[in-house]
mmCIF file of C-alpha atoms in Angstrom:
data_model
loop_
_atom_site.group_PDB
_atom_site.id
_atom_site.type_symbol
_atom_site.label_atom_id
_atom_site.label_comp_id
_atom_site.label_asym_id
_atom_site.label_seq_id
_atom_site.Cartn_x
_atom_site.Cartn_y
_atom_site.Cartn_z
ATOM 1 C CA UNK B 1 -30.075 122.860 -19.141
ATOM 2 C CA UNK B 2 -32.897 125.240 -19.213
ATOM 3 C CA UNK B 3 -36.224 124.404 -20.969
ATOM 4 C CA UNK B 4 -35.326 126.732 -23.807
ATOM 5 C CA UNK B 5 -32.288 124.585 -24.710
ATOM 6 C CA UNK B 6 -34.081 121.247 -24.414
ATOM 7 C CA UNK B 7 -36.369 119.452 -26.883
ATOM 8 C CA UNK B 8 -39.870 119.458 -25.617
ATOM 9 C CA UNK B 9 -42.487 116.914 -26.738
ATOM 10 C CA UNK B 10 -46.058 116.899 -25.432
ATOM 11 C CA UNK B 11 -49.640 116.218 -26.416
ATOM 12 C CA UNK B 12 -51.645 119.395 -27.061
ATOM 13 C CA UNK B 13 -54.905 119.686 -25.213
ATOM 14 C CA UNK B 14 -57.876 121.547 -26.673
ATOM 15 C CA UNK B 15 -58.070 125.259 -25.864
ATOM 16 C CA UNK B 16 -61.795 125.116 -26.417
ATOM 17 C CA UNK B 17 -64.337 122.336 -26.913
ATOM 18 C CA UNK B 18 -68.111 122.255 -27.393
ATOM 19 C CA UNK B 19 -70.715 120.209 -29.402
ATOM 20 C CA UNK B 20 -69.274 121.493 -32.703
ATOM 21 C CA UNK B 21 -65.761 120.110 -32.012
ATOM 22 C CA UNK B 22 -62.466 121.245 -30.582
ATOM 23 C CA UNK B 23 -59.980 124.150 -31.108
ATOM 24 C CA UNK B 24 -56.240 123.487 -30.571
ATOM 25 C CA UNK B 25 -53.740 126.307 -30.173
ATOM 26 C CA UNK B 26 -50.665 124.724 -31.762
ATOM 27 C CA UNK B 27 -48.032 127.528 -31.780
ATOM 28 C CA UNK B 28 -48.159 130.808 -29.963
ATOM 29 C CA UNK B 29 -44.753 132.158 -31.017
ATOM 30 C CA UNK B 30 -43.547 133.848 -34.185
ATOM 31 C CA UNK B 31 -42.775 131.493 -37.026
ATOM 32 C CA UNK B 32 -41.837 132.213 -40.659
ATOM 33 C CA UNK B 33 -43.075 129.080 -42.392
ATOM 34 C CA UNK B 34 -45.633 126.258 -42.107
ATOM 35 C CA UNK B 35 -44.972 123.162 -44.204
ATOM 36 C CA UNK B 36 -46.780 119.827 -44.533
ATOM 37 C CA UNK B 37 -44.396 116.846 -44.502
ATOM 38 C CA UNK B 38 -45.598 113.369 -45.385
ATOM 39 C CA UNK B 39 -43.786 110.113 -44.784
ATOM 40 C CA UNK B 40 -44.049 106.655 -46.277
ATOM 41 C CA UNK B 41 -43.518 103.879 -43.690
ATOM 42 C CA UNK B 42 -39.726 103.607 -43.091
ATOM 43 C CA UNK B 43 -38.818 106.974 -44.542
ATOM 44 C CA UNK B 44 -36.193 109.043 -42.756
ATOM 45 C CA UNK B 45 -36.138 112.840 -42.722
ATOM 46 C CA UNK B 46 -34.113 115.488 -40.947
ATOM 47 C CA UNK B 47 -30.650 114.457 -39.884
ATOM 48 C CA UNK B 48 -29.711 118.085 -39.339
ATOM 49 C CA UNK B 49 -29.681 120.944 -36.939
ATOM 50 C CA UNK B 50 -30.299 124.658 -37.248
ATOM 51 C CA UNK B 51 -27.791 127.285 -36.141
ATOM 52 C CA UNK B 52 -30.336 129.898 -35.219
ATOM 53 C CA UNK B 53 -33.841 128.699 -36.089
ATOM 54 C CA UNK B 54 -36.201 126.969 -33.614
ATOM 55 C CA UNK B 55 -38.321 124.260 -35.251
ATOM 56 C CA UNK B 56 -41.802 123.315 -34.117
ATOM 57 C CA UNK B 57 -43.517 120.128 -35.351
ATOM 58 C CA UNK B 58 -47.077 118.906 -34.901
ATOM 59 C CA UNK B 59 -47.927 115.243 -35.720
ATOM 60 C CA UNK B 60 -51.157 115.106 -37.814
ATOM 61 C CA UNK B 61 -51.192 111.244 -38.243
ATOM 62 C CA UNK B 62 -49.085 108.189 -37.828
ATOM 63 C CA UNK B 63 -46.281 107.080 -35.498
ATOM 64 C CA UNK B 64 -42.757 108.540 -35.867
ATOM 65 C CA UNK B 65 -39.460 107.627 -34.161
ATOM 66 C CA UNK B 66 -37.868 110.984 -33.266
ATOM 67 C CA UNK B 67 -34.116 111.013 -32.409
ATOM 68 C CA UNK B 68 -32.275 114.079 -31.078
ATOM 69 C CA UNK B 69 -28.678 114.702 -30.044
ATOM 70 C CA UNK B 70 -26.113 117.345 -29.428
ATOM 71 C CA UNK B 71 -24.161 118.657 -32.476
ATOM 72 C CA UNK B 72 -21.366 116.130 -31.811
ATOM 73 C CA UNK B 73 -23.828 113.194 -31.695
ATOM 74 C CA UNK B 74 -23.694 113.202 -27.901
ATOM 75 C CA UNK B 75 -26.634 112.848 -25.470
ATOM 76 C CA UNK B 76 -28.742 110.946 -28.031
ATOM 77 C CA UNK B 77 -32.399 110.527 -27.030
ATOM 78 C CA UNK B 78 -35.236 108.682 -28.749
ATOM 79 C CA UNK B 79 -38.899 109.502 -28.553
ATOM 80 C CA UNK B 80 -42.032 108.058 -30.161
ATOM 81 C CA UNK B 81 -44.391 110.742 -31.533
ATOM 82 C CA UNK B 82 -48.023 110.047 -32.364
ATOM 83 C CA UNK B 83 -51.021 112.063 -33.624
ATOM 84 C CA UNK B 84 -51.612 115.302 -31.674
ATOM 85 C CA UNK B 85 -48.044 115.532 -30.341
ATOM 86 C CA UNK B 86 -46.095 118.766 -30.556
ATOM 87 C CA UNK B 87 -42.276 119.227 -30.457
ATOM 88 C CA UNK B 88 -40.169 122.342 -29.869
ATOM 89 C CA UNK B 89 -36.592 121.870 -31.178
ATOM 90 C CA UNK B 90 -34.251 124.707 -30.207
ATOM 91 C CA UNK B 91 -31.200 125.684 -32.314
ATOM 92 C CA UNK B 92 -28.114 123.432 -32.262
ATOM 93 C CA UNK B 93 -30.117 120.217 -31.519
ATOM 94 C CA UNK B 94 -29.630 117.542 -34.190
ATOM 95 C CA UNK B 95 -32.962 115.974 -35.073
ATOM 96 C CA UNK B 96 -34.162 113.111 -37.313
ATOM 97 C CA UNK B 97 -37.453 111.327 -37.903
ATOM 98 C CA UNK B 98 -38.225 107.749 -39.047
ATOM 99 C CA UNK B 99 -41.845 106.901 -39.932
ATOM 100 C CA UNK B 100 -42.961 103.726 -38.172
ATOM 101 C CA UNK B 101 -46.227 103.968 -40.046
ATOM 102 C CA UNK B 102 -47.379 106.211 -42.889
ATOM 103 C CA UNK B 103 -47.383 109.674 -41.266
ATOM 104 C CA UNK B 104 -47.811 113.423 -41.727
ATOM 105 C CA UNK B 105 -46.650 116.438 -39.725
ATOM 106 C CA UNK B 106 -46.676 120.204 -39.794
ATOM 107 C CA UNK B 107 -43.174 121.713 -39.820
ATOM 108 C CA UNK B 108 -42.938 125.282 -38.500
ATOM 109 C CA UNK B 109 -39.470 126.776 -38.328
ATOM 110 C CA UNK B 110 -38.642 130.341 -37.352
ATOM 111 C CA UNK B 111 -36.744 130.796 -40.626
ATOM 112 C CA UNK B 112 -38.659 130.461 -43.867
ATOM 113 C CA UNK B 113 -37.756 127.654 -46.338
ATOM 114 C CA UNK B 114 -38.459 130.105 -49.107
ATOM 115 C CA UNK B 115 -35.375 132.214 -48.416
ATOM 116 C CA UNK B 116 -31.719 131.256 -48.684
ATOM 117 C CA UNK B 117 -31.254 131.802 -44.960
ATOM 118 C CA UNK B 118 -32.938 128.508 -44.185
ATOM 119 C CA UNK B 119 -30.308 126.419 -46.015
ATOM 120 C CA UNK B 120 -27.482 128.624 -44.667
ATOM 121 C CA UNK B 121 -28.878 127.903 -41.159
ATOM 122 C CA UNK B 122 -29.116 124.097 -41.719
ATOM 123 C CA UNK B 123 -26.156 121.801 -40.953
ATOM 124 C CA UNK B 124 -26.505 118.166 -42.092
ATOM 125 C CA UNK B 125 -25.449 115.462 -39.519
ATOM 126 C CA UNK B 126 -26.620 111.855 -39.804
ATOM 127 C CA UNK B 127 -27.799 110.395 -36.465
ATOM 128 C CA UNK B 128 -30.453 108.097 -37.831
ATOM 129 C CA UNK B 129 -29.805 105.661 -40.713
ATOM 130 C CA UNK B 130 -31.794 103.202 -42.740
ATOM 131 C CA UNK B 131 -31.566 99.597 -41.431
#
């Protein structure tokens, strides 16, 4: 599988730093929407995939269990995401999140949530359930 078809998770390093603070370049690709998603501890979000949209996420705070799989539930992988981590989720990768602590993340898909195309592009599949 090429890198473009795999989920990528990594900690973003500062692009610039001085005595005033740091600058982080989070996304350097075209996106159509930036949303702030908050989680109460134990909350589950996602459980879907996108037919065409790539989704980027950036963890602002907290600790999140991140589960991905193929569209048939195959090749399931689990990651733990923490503050400062970035994920790139290509189309046709099922993804779900469970907050292990109160958490917040930026959600940045290539299709806007404000247009009908986002829901038409989203297919619901449950890969992560409440205990």
